[in-house]
Amino acid sequence: MRIIAELPHPEFKISILNMNHKFIVKIEQGNLEQIYKVAEADLLDGVNSVFELLDEEFLKVVLARFHEMRKDFKESYNRYNY
């Protein structure tokens, strides 16, 4: 697996990796991460198509999902008095 691009973003660390004929989009925020995999064959313009997929609307949903993930984990953590 190798990193082929990193995209600047004020809320996340976004890395695009390549492995086994797939593009892997790894989006990190603090101790949480979301990973999306897309087969190279499904995209017409290689990594440029991946950049297109990471539009503002998608990244808003990613941010909302991070908020939900953090809330869910915090609730579980608090149930056990940690």
PDB file of N, CA, C and O in Angstrom:
ATOM      1  N   MET A   1       0.855  -1.161   0.000  1.00  0.00           N
ATOM      2  CA  MET A   1       0.000   0.000   0.000  1.00  0.00           C
ATOM      3  C   MET A   1       0.903   1.228   0.000  1.00  0.00           C
ATOM      4  O   MET A   1       1.844   1.311   0.768  1.00  0.00           O
ATOM      5  N   ARG A   2       0.574   2.167  -0.878  1.00  0.00           N
ATOM      6  CA  ARG A   2       1.389   3.382  -0.911  1.00  0.00           C
ATOM      7  C   ARG A   2       0.485   4.603  -1.012  1.00  0.00           C
ATOM      8  O   ARG A   2      -0.569   4.567  -1.658  1.00  0.00           O
ATOM      9  N   ILE A   3       0.903   5.671  -0.374  1.00  0.00           N
ATOM     10  CA  ILE A   3       0.162   6.929  -0.438  1.00  0.00           C
ATOM     11  C   ILE A   3       0.480   7.591  -1.775  1.00  0.00           C
ATOM     12  O   ILE A   3       1.652   7.770  -2.132  1.00  0.00           O
ATOM     13  N   ILE A   4      -0.577   7.940  -2.523  1.00  0.00           N
ATOM     14  CA  ILE A   4      -0.351   8.608  -3.809  1.00  0.00           C
ATOM     15  C   ILE A   4      -0.758  10.076  -3.773  1.00  0.00           C
ATOM     16  O   ILE A   4      -0.368  10.842  -4.646  1.00  0.00           O
ATOM     17  N   ALA A   5      -1.529  10.478  -2.750  1.00  0.00           N
ATOM     18  CA  ALA A   5      -1.897  11.888  -2.619  1.00  0.00           C
ATOM     19  C   ALA A   5      -2.404  12.158  -1.212  1.00  0.00           C
ATOM     20  O   ALA A   5      -2.935  11.270  -0.548  1.00  0.00           O
ATOM     21  N   GLU A   6      -2.219  13.392  -0.785  1.00  0.00           N
ATOM     22  CA  GLU A   6      -2.821  13.888   0.448  1.00  0.00           C
ATOM     23  C   GLU A   6      -3.489  15.203   0.103  1.00  0.00           C
ATOM     24  O   GLU A   6      -2.897  16.041  -0.569  1.00  0.00           O
ATOM     25  N   LEU A   7      -4.741  15.338   0.529  1.00  0.00           N
ATOM     26  CA  LEU A   7      -5.495  16.540   0.210  1.00  0.00           C
ATOM     27  C   LEU A   7      -5.610  17.416   1.448  1.00  0.00           C
ATOM     28  O   LEU A   7      -5.982  16.932   2.519  1.00  0.00           O
ATOM     29  N   PRO A   8      -5.340  18.695   1.313  1.00  0.00           N
ATOM     30  CA  PRO A   8      -5.498  19.586   2.456  1.00  0.00           C
ATOM     31  C   PRO A   8      -6.972  19.815   2.765  1.00  0.00           C
ATOM     32  O   PRO A   8      -7.806  19.922   1.866  1.00  0.00           O
ATOM     33  N   HIS A   9      -7.290  19.831   4.040  1.00  0.00           N
ATOM     34  CA  HIS A   9      -8.655  20.116   4.475  1.00  0.00           C
ATOM     35  C   HIS A   9      -8.575  20.619   5.914  1.00  0.00           C
ATOM     36  O   HIS A   9      -7.808  20.080   6.703  1.00  0.00           O
ATOM     37  N   PRO A  10      -9.362  21.636   6.269  1.00  0.00           N
ATOM     38  CA  PRO A  10      -9.264  22.188   7.626  1.00  0.00           C
ATOM     39  C   PRO A  10      -9.796  21.266   8.727  1.00  0.00           C
ATOM     40  O   PRO A  10      -9.407  21.405   9.885  1.00  0.00           O
ATOM     41  N   GLU A  11     -10.652  20.315   8.392  1.00  0.00           N
ATOM     42  CA  GLU A  11     -11.280  19.460   9.401  1.00  0.00           C
ATOM     43  C   GLU A  11     -10.655  18.063   9.520  1.00  0.00           C
ATOM     44  O   GLU A  11     -10.786  17.432  10.557  1.00  0.00           O
ATOM     45  N   PHE A  12     -10.040  17.564   8.442  1.00  0.00           N
ATOM     46  CA  PHE A  12      -9.573  16.177   8.414  1.00  0.00           C
ATOM     47  C   PHE A  12      -8.189  16.075   7.796  1.00  0.00           C
ATOM     48  O   PHE A  12      -7.723  16.987   7.132  1.00  0.00           O
ATOM     49  N   LYS A  13      -7.629  14.888   7.968  1.00  0.00           N
ATOM     50  CA  LYS A  13      -6.471  14.486   7.177  1.00  0.00           C
ATOM     51  C   LYS A  13      -7.023  13.523   6.120  1.00  0.00           C
ATOM     52  O   LYS A  13      -7.645  12.515   6.457  1.00  0.00           O
ATOM     53  N   ILE A  14      -6.818  13.842   4.856  1.00  0.00           N
ATOM     54  CA  ILE A  14      -7.320  13.001   3.768  1.00  0.00           C
ATOM     55  C   ILE A  14      -6.131  12.437   3.007  1.00  0.00           C
ATOM     56  O   ILE A  14      -5.299  13.189   2.493  1.00  0.00           O
ATOM     57  N   SER A  15      -6.054  11.106   2.951  1.00  0.00           N
ATOM     58  CA  SER A  15      -4.990  10.424   2.213  1.00  0.00           C
ATOM     59  C   SER A  15      -5.624   9.517   1.174  1.00  0.00           C
ATOM     60  O   SER A  15      -6.641   8.870   1.437  1.00  0.00           O
ATOM     61  N   ILE A  16      -5.012   9.474  -0.005  1.00  0.00           N
ATOM     62  CA  ILE A  16      -5.443   8.547  -1.047  1.00  0.00           C
ATOM     63  C   ILE A  16      -4.303   7.568  -1.255  1.00  0.00           C
ATOM     64  O   ILE A  16      -3.165   7.961  -1.502  1.00  0.00           O
ATOM     65  N   LEU A  17      -4.645   6.286  -1.111  1.00  0.00           N
ATOM     66  CA  LEU A  17      -3.656   5.231  -1.229  1.00  0.00           C
ATOM     67  C   LEU A  17      -4.011   4.339  -2.407  1.00  0.00           C
ATOM     68  O   LEU A  17      -5.152   4.363  -2.897  1.00  0.00           O
ATOM     69  N   ASN A  18      -3.057   3.548  -2.818  1.00  0.00           N
ATOM     70  CA  ASN A  18      -3.281   2.609  -3.911  1.00  0.00           C
ATOM     71  C   ASN A  18      -2.787   1.239  -3.480  1.00  0.00           C
ATOM     72  O   ASN A  18      -1.674   1.103  -2.977  1.00  0.00           O
ATOM     73  N   MET A  19      -3.665   0.231  -3.651  1.00  0.00           N
ATOM     74  CA  MET A  19      -3.293  -1.134  -3.302  1.00  0.00           C
ATOM     75  C   MET A  19      -4.209  -2.108  -4.030  1.00  0.00           C
ATOM     76  O   MET A  19      -5.430  -1.914  -4.058  1.00  0.00           O
ATOM     77  N   ASN A  20      -3.636  -3.129  -4.618  1.00  0.00           N
ATOM     78  CA  ASN A  20      -4.398  -4.205  -5.268  1.00  0.00           C
ATOM     79  C   ASN A  20      -5.461  -3.687  -6.237  1.00  0.00           C
ATOM     80  O   ASN A  20      -6.612  -4.103  -6.194  1.00  0.00           O
ATOM     81  N   HIS A  21      -5.071  -2.754  -7.093  1.00  0.00           N
ATOM     82  CA  HIS A  21      -5.965  -2.192  -8.115  1.00  0.00           C
ATOM     83  C   HIS A  21      -7.168  -1.475  -7.524  1.00  0.00           C
ATOM     84  O   HIS A  21      -8.236  -1.437  -8.124  1.00  0.00           O
ATOM     85  N   LYS A  22      -6.973  -0.923  -6.323  1.00  0.00           N
ATOM     86  CA  LYS A  22      -8.022  -0.143  -5.676  1.00  0.00           C
ATOM     87  C   LYS A  22      -7.439   1.166  -5.179  1.00  0.00           C
ATOM     88  O   LYS A  22      -6.282   1.231  -4.766  1.00  0.00           O
ATOM     89  N   PHE A  23      -8.264   2.203  -5.213  1.00  0.00           N
ATOM     90  CA  PHE A  23      -7.940   3.441  -4.537  1.00  0.00           C
ATOM     91  C   PHE A  23      -8.597   3.374  -3.163  1.00  0.00           C
ATOM     92  O   PHE A  23      -9.754   2.978  -3.040  1.00  0.00           O
ATOM     93  N   ILE A  24      -7.848   3.719  -2.161  1.00  0.00           N
ATOM     94  CA  ILE A  24      -8.351   3.723  -0.793  1.00  0.00           C
ATOM     95  C   ILE A  24      -8.316   5.164  -0.312  1.00  0.00           C
ATOM     96  O   ILE A  24      -7.260   5.796  -0.314  1.00  0.00           O
ATOM     97  N   VAL A  25      -9.465   5.676   0.066  1.00  0.00           N
ATOM     98  CA  VAL A  25      -9.565   7.035   0.594  1.00  0.00           C
ATOM     99  C   VAL A  25      -9.675   6.906   2.105  1.00  0.00           C
ATOM    100  O   VAL A  25     -10.627   6.318   2.623  1.00  0.00           O
ATOM    101  N   LYS A  26      -8.687   7.442   2.792  1.00  0.00           N
ATOM    102  CA  LYS A  26      -8.637   7.374   4.257  1.00  0.00           C
ATOM    103  C   LYS A  26      -8.807   8.795   4.783  1.00  0.00           C
ATOM    104  O   LYS A  26      -8.021   9.682   4.466  1.00  0.00           O
ATOM    105  N   ILE A  27      -9.851   8.982   5.584  1.00  0.00           N
ATOM    106  CA  ILE A  27     -10.147  10.291   6.140  1.00  0.00           C
ATOM    107  C   ILE A  27     -10.077  10.162   7.661  1.00  0.00           C
ATOM    108  O   ILE A  27     -10.777   9.341   8.250  1.00  0.00           O
ATOM    109  N   GLU A  28      -9.218  10.969   8.269  1.00  0.00           N
ATOM    110  CA  GLU A  28      -8.980  10.872   9.711  1.00  0.00           C
ATOM    111  C   GLU A  28      -9.341  12.180  10.402  1.00  0.00           C
ATOM    112  O   GLU A  28      -9.117  13.265   9.863  1.00  0.00           O
ATOM    113  N   GLN A  29      -9.892  12.041  11.590  1.00  0.00           N
ATOM    114  CA  GLN A  29     -10.139  13.188  12.457  1.00  0.00           C
ATOM    115  C   GLN A  29      -9.895  12.724  13.887  1.00  0.00           C
ATOM    116  O   GLN A  29     -10.654  11.902  14.427  1.00  0.00           O
ATOM    117  N   GLY A  30      -8.823  13.201  14.471  1.00  0.00           N
ATOM    118  CA  GLY A  30      -8.460  12.768  15.825  1.00  0.00           C
ATOM    119  C   GLY A  30      -8.201  11.277  15.854  1.00  0.00           C
ATOM    120  O   GLY A  30      -7.436  10.754  15.044  1.00  0.00           O
ATOM    121  N   ASN A  31      -8.882  10.571  16.762  1.00  0.00           N
ATOM    122  CA  ASN A  31      -8.668   9.129  16.888  1.00  0.00           C
ATOM    123  C   ASN A  31      -9.671   8.310  16.079  1.00  0.00           C
ATOM    124  O   ASN A  31      -9.762   7.101  16.242  1.00  0.00           O
ATOM    125  N   LEU A  32     -10.415   8.958  15.184  1.00  0.00           N
ATOM    126  CA  LEU A  32     -11.395   8.265  14.342  1.00  0.00           C
ATOM    127  C   LEU A  32     -10.957   8.315  12.890  1.00  0.00           C
ATOM    128  O   LEU A  32     -10.258   9.238  12.463  1.00  0.00           O
ATOM    129  N   GLU A  33     -11.389   7.311  12.134  1.00  0.00           N
ATOM    130  CA  GLU A  33     -11.114   7.332  10.693  1.00  0.00           C
ATOM    131  C   GLU A  33     -12.245   6.656   9.936  1.00  0.00           C
ATOM    132  O   GLU A  33     -12.951   5.797  10.465  1.00  0.00           O
ATOM    133  N   GLN A  34     -12.396   7.102   8.688  1.00  0.00           N
ATOM    134  CA  GLN A  34     -13.338   6.493   7.762  1.00  0.00           C
ATOM    135  C   GLN A  34     -12.522   6.096   6.537  1.00  0.00           C
ATOM    136  O   GLN A  34     -11.667   6.844   6.085  1.00  0.00           O
ATOM    137  N   ILE A  35     -12.825   4.910   5.999  1.00  0.00           N
ATOM    138  CA  ILE A  35     -12.096   4.406   4.835  1.00  0.00           C
ATOM    139  C   ILE A  35     -13.096   4.003   3.761  1.00  0.00           C
ATOM    140  O   ILE A  35     -14.080   3.320   4.046  1.00  0.00           O
ATOM    141  N   TYR A  36     -12.816   4.439   2.546  1.00  0.00           N
ATOM    142  CA  TYR A  36     -13.642   4.101   1.390  1.00  0.00           C
ATOM    143  C   TYR A  36     -12.732   3.498   0.333  1.00  0.00           C
ATOM    144  O   TYR A  36     -11.630   3.996   0.097  1.00  0.00           O
ATOM    145  N   LYS A  37     -13.183   2.419  -0.300  1.00  0.00           N
ATOM    146  CA  LYS A  37     -12.394   1.740  -1.327  1.00  0.00           C
ATOM    147  C   LYS A  37     -13.150   1.773  -2.649  1.00  0.00           C
ATOM    148  O   LYS A  37     -14.350   1.535  -2.688  1.00  0.00           O
ATOM    149  N   VAL A  38     -12.406   2.075  -3.720  1.00  0.00           N
ATOM    150  CA  VAL A  38     -12.990   2.133  -5.059  1.00  0.00           C
ATOM    151  C   VAL A  38     -12.054   1.391  -6.009  1.00  0.00           C
ATOM    152  O   VAL A  38     -10.847   1.669  -6.043  1.00  0.00           O
ATOM    153  N   ALA A  39     -12.596   0.486  -6.781  1.00  0.00           N
ATOM    154  CA  ALA A  39     -11.778  -0.239  -7.763  1.00  0.00           C
ATOM    155  C   ALA A  39     -11.321   0.723  -8.851  1.00  0.00           C
ATOM    156  O   ALA A  39     -12.097   1.567  -9.317  1.00  0.00           O
ATOM    157  N   GLU A  40     -10.065   0.615  -9.245  1.00  0.00           N
ATOM    158  CA  GLU A  40      -9.529   1.451 -10.324  1.00  0.00           C
ATOM    159  C   GLU A  40     -10.372   1.326 -11.584  1.00  0.00           C
ATOM    160  O   GLU A  40     -10.593   2.302 -12.298  1.00  0.00           O
ATOM    161  N   ALA A  41     -10.855   0.119 -11.868  1.00  0.00           N
ATOM    162  CA  ALA A  41     -11.627  -0.134 -13.087  1.00  0.00           C
ATOM    163  C   ALA A  41     -12.966   0.601 -13.095  1.00  0.00           C
ATOM    164  O   ALA A  41     -13.556   0.806 -14.154  1.00  0.00           O
ATOM    165  N   ASP A  42     -13.449   1.014 -11.929  1.00  0.00           N
ATOM    166  CA  ASP A  42     -14.726   1.718 -11.841  1.00  0.00           C
ATOM    167  C   ASP A  42     -14.618   3.211 -12.114  1.00  0.00           C
ATOM    168  O   ASP A  42     -15.636   3.908 -12.165  1.00  0.00           O
ATOM    169  N   LEU A  43     -13.397   3.710 -12.268  1.00  0.00           N
ATOM    170  CA  LEU A  43     -13.177   5.142 -12.471  1.00  0.00           C
ATOM    171  C   LEU A  43     -12.579   5.398 -13.851  1.00  0.00           C
ATOM    172  O   LEU A  43     -11.692   4.674 -14.283  1.00  0.00           O
ATOM    173  N   LEU A  44     -13.059   6.429 -14.499  1.00  0.00           N
ATOM    174  CA  LEU A  44     -12.605   6.722 -15.861  1.00  0.00           C
ATOM    175  C   LEU A  44     -11.268   7.450 -15.909  1.00  0.00           C
ATOM    176  O   LEU A  44     -10.494   7.265 -16.843  1.00  0.00           O
ATOM    177  N   ASP A  45     -10.993   8.285 -14.906  1.00  0.00           N
ATOM    178  CA  ASP A  45      -9.814   9.145 -14.980  1.00  0.00           C
ATOM    179  C   ASP A  45      -8.861   8.927 -13.810  1.00  0.00           C
ATOM    180  O   ASP A  45      -8.259   9.864 -13.296  1.00  0.00           O
ATOM    181  N   GLY A  46      -8.746   7.694 -13.350  1.00  0.00           N
ATOM    182  CA  GLY A  46      -7.799   7.353 -12.297  1.00  0.00           C
ATOM    183  C   GLY A  46      -7.983   8.170 -11.039  1.00  0.00           C
ATOM    184  O   GLY A  46      -9.107   8.437 -10.614  1.00  0.00           O
ATOM    185  N   VAL A  47      -6.874   8.615 -10.469  1.00  0.00           N
ATOM    186  CA  VAL A  47      -6.923   9.341  -9.202  1.00  0.00           C
ATOM    187  C   VAL A  47      -7.671  10.668  -9.337  1.00  0.00           C
ATOM    188  O   VAL A  47      -8.271  11.141  -8.375  1.00  0.00           O
ATOM    189  N   ASN A  48      -7.692  11.251 -10.514  1.00  0.00           N
ATOM    190  CA  ASN A  48      -8.463  12.486 -10.710  1.00  0.00           C
ATOM    191  C   ASN A  48      -9.944  12.257 -10.456  1.00  0.00           C
ATOM    192  O   ASN A  48     -10.642  13.143  -9.956  1.00  0.00           O
ATOM    193  N   SER A  49     -10.435  11.085 -10.780  1.00  0.00           N
ATOM    194  CA  SER A  49     -11.837  10.751 -10.484  1.00  0.00           C
ATOM    195  C   SER A  49     -12.075  10.665  -8.980  1.00  0.00           C
ATOM    196  O   SER A  49     -13.149  11.025  -8.502  1.00  0.00           O
ATOM    197  N   VAL A  50     -11.077  10.194  -8.256  1.00  0.00           N
ATOM    198  CA  VAL A  50     -11.204  10.137  -6.793  1.00  0.00           C
ATOM    199  C   VAL A  50     -11.331  11.555  -6.241  1.00  0.00           C
ATOM    200  O   VAL A  50     -12.173  11.824  -5.381  1.00  0.00           O
ATOM    201  N   PHE A  51     -10.520  12.480  -6.764  1.00  0.00           N
ATOM    202  CA  PHE A  51     -10.609  13.872  -6.319  1.00  0.00           C
ATOM    203  C   PHE A  51     -12.017  14.421  -6.546  1.00  0.00           C
ATOM    204  O   PHE A  51     -12.551  15.140  -5.710  1.00  0.00           O
ATOM    205  N   GLU A  52     -12.619  14.067  -7.673  1.00  0.00           N
ATOM    206  CA  GLU A  52     -13.979  14.541  -7.980  1.00  0.00           C
ATOM    207  C   GLU A  52     -14.992  13.995  -6.974  1.00  0.00           C
ATOM    208  O   GLU A  52     -15.936  14.688  -6.600  1.00  0.00           O
ATOM    209  N   LEU A  53     -14.813  12.759  -6.557  1.00  0.00           N
ATOM    210  CA  LEU A  53     -15.741  12.150  -5.599  1.00  0.00           C
ATOM    211  C   LEU A  53     -15.728  12.861  -4.242  1.00  0.00           C
ATOM    212  O   LEU A  53     -16.726  12.867  -3.529  1.00  0.00           O
ATOM    213  N   LEU A  54     -14.598  13.454  -3.913  1.00  0.00           N
ATOM    214  CA  LEU A  54     -14.441  14.103  -2.609  1.00  0.00           C
ATOM    215  C   LEU A  54     -14.924  15.552  -2.669  1.00  0.00           C
ATOM    216  O   LEU A  54     -14.212  16.487  -2.294  1.00  0.00           O
ATOM    217  N   ASP A  55     -16.153  15.723  -3.102  1.00  0.00           N
ATOM    218  CA  ASP A  55     -16.698  17.075  -3.235  1.00  0.00           C
ATOM    219  C   ASP A  55     -17.217  17.595  -1.902  1.00  0.00           C
ATOM    220  O   ASP A  55     -17.236  16.885  -0.887  1.00  0.00           O
ATOM    221  N   GLU A  56     -17.623  18.845  -1.888  1.00  0.00           N
ATOM    222  CA  GLU A  56     -18.057  19.504  -0.652  1.00  0.00           C
ATOM    223  C   GLU A  56     -19.239  18.789  -0.004  1.00  0.00           C
ATOM    224  O   GLU A  56     -19.274  18.604   1.216  1.00  0.00           O
ATOM    225  N   GLU A  57     -20.188  18.352  -0.791  1.00  0.00           N
ATOM    226  CA  GLU A  57     -21.367  17.663  -0.253  1.00  0.00           C
ATOM    227  C   GLU A  57     -20.969  16.364   0.455  1.00  0.00           C
ATOM    228  O   GLU A  57     -21.431  16.061   1.554  1.00  0.00           O
ATOM    229  N   PHE A  58     -20.095  15.573  -0.181  1.00  0.00           N
ATOM    230  CA  PHE A  58     -19.627  14.328   0.427  1.00  0.00           C
ATOM    231  C   PHE A  58     -18.891  14.608   1.735  1.00  0.00           C
ATOM    232  O   PHE A  58     -19.111  13.933   2.745  1.00  0.00           O
ATOM    233  N   LEU A  59     -18.015  15.606   1.734  1.00  0.00           N
ATOM    234  CA  LEU A  59     -17.222  15.888   2.926  1.00  0.00           C
ATOM    235  C   LEU A  59     -18.084  16.426   4.073  1.00  0.00           C
ATOM    236  O   LEU A  59     -17.765  16.202   5.244  1.00  0.00           O
ATOM    237  N   LYS A  60     -19.200  17.082   3.776  1.00  0.00           N
ATOM    238  CA  LYS A  60     -20.133  17.488   4.832  1.00  0.00           C
ATOM    239  C   LYS A  60     -20.732  16.259   5.509  1.00  0.00           C
ATOM    240  O   LYS A  60     -20.892  16.217   6.732  1.00  0.00           O
ATOM    241  N   VAL A  61     -21.056  15.244   4.713  1.00  0.00           N
ATOM    242  CA  VAL A  61     -21.605  14.002   5.266  1.00  0.00           C
ATOM    243  C   VAL A  61     -20.542  13.284   6.098  1.00  0.00           C
ATOM    244  O   VAL A  61     -20.830  12.746   7.173  1.00  0.00           O
ATOM    245  N   VAL A  62     -19.309  13.290   5.622  1.00  0.00           N
ATOM    246  CA  VAL A  62     -18.203  12.681   6.370  1.00  0.00           C
ATOM    247  C   VAL A  62     -18.060  13.368   7.730  1.00  0.00           C
ATOM    248  O   VAL A  62     -17.921  12.702   8.763  1.00  0.00           O
ATOM    249  N   LEU A  63     -18.117  14.697   7.758  1.00  0.00           N
ATOM    250  CA  LEU A  63     -18.001  15.431   9.010  1.00  0.00           C
ATOM    251  C   LEU A  63     -19.141  15.065   9.960  1.00  0.00           C
ATOM    252  O   LEU A  63     -18.913  14.812  11.150  1.00  0.00           O
ATOM    253  N   ALA A  64     -20.357  14.999   9.447  1.00  0.00           N
ATOM    254  CA  ALA A  64     -21.505  14.618  10.278  1.00  0.00           C
ATOM    255  C   ALA A  64     -21.326  13.210  10.830  1.00  0.00           C
ATOM    256  O   ALA A  64     -21.646  12.941  11.996  1.00  0.00           O
ATOM    257  N   ARG A  65     -20.789  12.310  10.004  1.00  0.00           N
ATOM    258  CA  ARG A  65     -20.563  10.937  10.461  1.00  0.00           C
ATOM    259  C   ARG A  65     -19.507  10.897  11.564  1.00  0.00           C
ATOM    260  O   ARG A  65     -19.641  10.150  12.529  1.00  0.00           O
ATOM    261  N   PHE A  66     -18.466  11.722  11.455  1.00  0.00           N
ATOM    262  CA  PHE A  66     -17.465  11.787  12.531  1.00  0.00           C
ATOM    263  C   PHE A  66     -18.123  12.243  13.836  1.00  0.00           C
ATOM    264  O   PHE A  66     -17.822  11.703  14.900  1.00  0.00           O
ATOM    265  N   HIS A  67     -19.018  13.223  13.760  1.00  0.00           N
ATOM    266  CA  HIS A  67     -19.705  13.681  14.967  1.00  0.00           C
ATOM    267  C   HIS A  67     -20.512  12.540  15.586  1.00  0.00           C
ATOM    268  O   HIS A  67     -20.497  12.350  16.810  1.00  0.00           O
ATOM    269  N   GLU A  68     -21.211  11.777  14.750  1.00  0.00           N
ATOM    270  CA  GLU A  68     -21.998  10.636  15.236  1.00  0.00           C
ATOM    271  C   GLU A  68     -21.095   9.552  15.819  1.00  0.00           C
ATOM    272  O   GLU A  68     -21.404   8.973  16.866  1.00  0.00           O
ATOM    273  N   MET A  69     -19.992   9.267  15.151  1.00  0.00           N
ATOM    274  CA  MET A  69     -19.059   8.254  15.653  1.00  0.00           C
ATOM    275  C   MET A  69     -18.532   8.647  17.028  1.00  0.00           C
ATOM    276  O   MET A  69     -18.472   7.821  17.947  1.00  0.00           O
ATOM    277  N   ARG A  70     -18.150   9.917  17.161  1.00  0.00           N
ATOM    278  CA  ARG A  70     -17.611  10.395  18.435  1.00  0.00           C
ATOM    279  C   ARG A  70     -18.677  10.299  19.529  1.00  0.00           C
ATOM    280  O   ARG A  70     -18.405   9.867  20.654  1.00  0.00           O
ATOM    281  N   LYS A  71     -19.903  10.700  19.213  1.00  0.00           N
ATOM    282  CA  LYS A  71     -21.017  10.634  20.169  1.00  0.00           C
ATOM    283  C   LYS A  71     -21.266   9.189  20.591  1.00  0.00           C
ATOM    284  O   LYS A  71     -21.391   8.887  21.781  1.00  0.00           O
ATOM    285  N   ASP A  72     -21.326   8.276  19.629  1.00  0.00           N
ATOM    286  CA  ASP A  72     -21.571   6.861  19.932  1.00  0.00           C
ATOM    287  C   ASP A  72     -20.483   6.285  20.836  1.00  0.00           C
ATOM    288  O   ASP A  72     -20.768   5.566  21.796  1.00  0.00           O
ATOM    289  N   PHE A  73     -19.234   6.607  20.523  1.00  0.00           N
ATOM    290  CA  PHE A  73     -18.137   6.066  21.327  1.00  0.00           C
ATOM    291  C   PHE A  73     -18.162   6.646  22.737  1.00  0.00           C
ATOM    292  O   PHE A  73     -17.974   5.925  23.724  1.00  0.00           O
ATOM    293  N   LYS A  74     -18.418   7.950  22.831  1.00  0.00           N
ATOM    294  CA  LYS A  74     -18.467   8.596  24.144  1.00  0.00           C
ATOM    295  C   LYS A  74     -19.575   7.988  25.004  1.00  0.00           C
ATOM    296  O   LYS A  74     -19.381   7.739  26.196  1.00  0.00           O
ATOM    297  N   GLU A  75     -20.740   7.727  24.417  1.00  0.00           N
ATOM    298  CA  GLU A  75     -21.836   7.107  25.154  1.00  0.00           C
ATOM    299  C   GLU A  75     -21.450   5.716  25.653  1.00  0.00           C
ATOM    300  O   GLU A  75     -21.736   5.344  26.797  1.00  0.00           O
ATOM    301  N   SER A  76     -20.808   4.934  24.817  1.00  0.00           N
ATOM    302  CA  SER A  76     -20.368   3.596  25.227  1.00  0.00           C
ATOM    303  C   SER A  76     -19.323   3.692  26.333  1.00  0.00           C
ATOM    304  O   SER A  76     -19.388   2.969  27.336  1.00  0.00           O
ATOM    305  N   TYR A  77     -18.381   4.581  26.163  1.00  0.00           N
ATOM    306  CA  TYR A  77     -17.324   4.797  27.148  1.00  0.00           C
ATOM    307  C   TYR A  77     -17.933   5.166  28.505  1.00  0.00           C
ATOM    308  O   TYR A  77     -17.547   4.625  29.538  1.00  0.00           O
ATOM    309  N   ASN A  78     -18.905   6.069  28.497  1.00  0.00           N
ATOM    310  CA  ASN A  78     -19.525   6.532  29.739  1.00  0.00           C
ATOM    311  C   ASN A  78     -20.381   5.457  30.409  1.00  0.00           C
ATOM    312  O   ASN A  78     -20.536   5.479  31.639  1.00  0.00           O
ATOM    313  N   ARG A  79     -20.933   4.532  29.648  1.00  0.00           N
ATOM    314  CA  ARG A  79     -21.731   3.453  30.248  1.00  0.00           C
ATOM    315  C   ARG A  79     -20.902   2.604  31.200  1.00  0.00           C
ATOM    316  O   ARG A  79     -21.416   1.998  32.126  1.00  0.00           O
ATOM    317  N   TYR A  80     -19.617   2.550  30.977  1.00  0.00           N
ATOM    318  CA  TYR A  80     -18.737   1.717  31.794  1.00  0.00           C
ATOM    319  C   TYR A  80     -17.864   2.540  32.727  1.00  0.00           C
ATOM    320  O   TYR A  80     -16.881   2.057  33.258  1.00  0.00           O
ATOM    321  N   ASN A  81     -18.261   3.801  32.943  1.00  0.00           N
ATOM    322  CA  ASN A  81     -17.620   4.697  33.923  1.00  0.00           C
ATOM    323  C   ASN A  81     -16.118   4.830  33.754  1.00  0.00           C
ATOM    324  O   ASN A  81     -15.366   4.850  34.732  1.00  0.00           O
ATOM    325  N   TYR A  82     -15.644   4.922  32.526  1.00  0.00           N
ATOM    326  CA  TYR A  82     -14.206   5.124  32.311  1.00  0.00           C
ATOM    327  C   TYR A  82     -13.852   6.576  32.435  1.00  0.00           C
ATOM    328  O   TYR A  82     -14.334   7.475  32.065  1.00  0.00           O
TER     329      TYR A  82
END
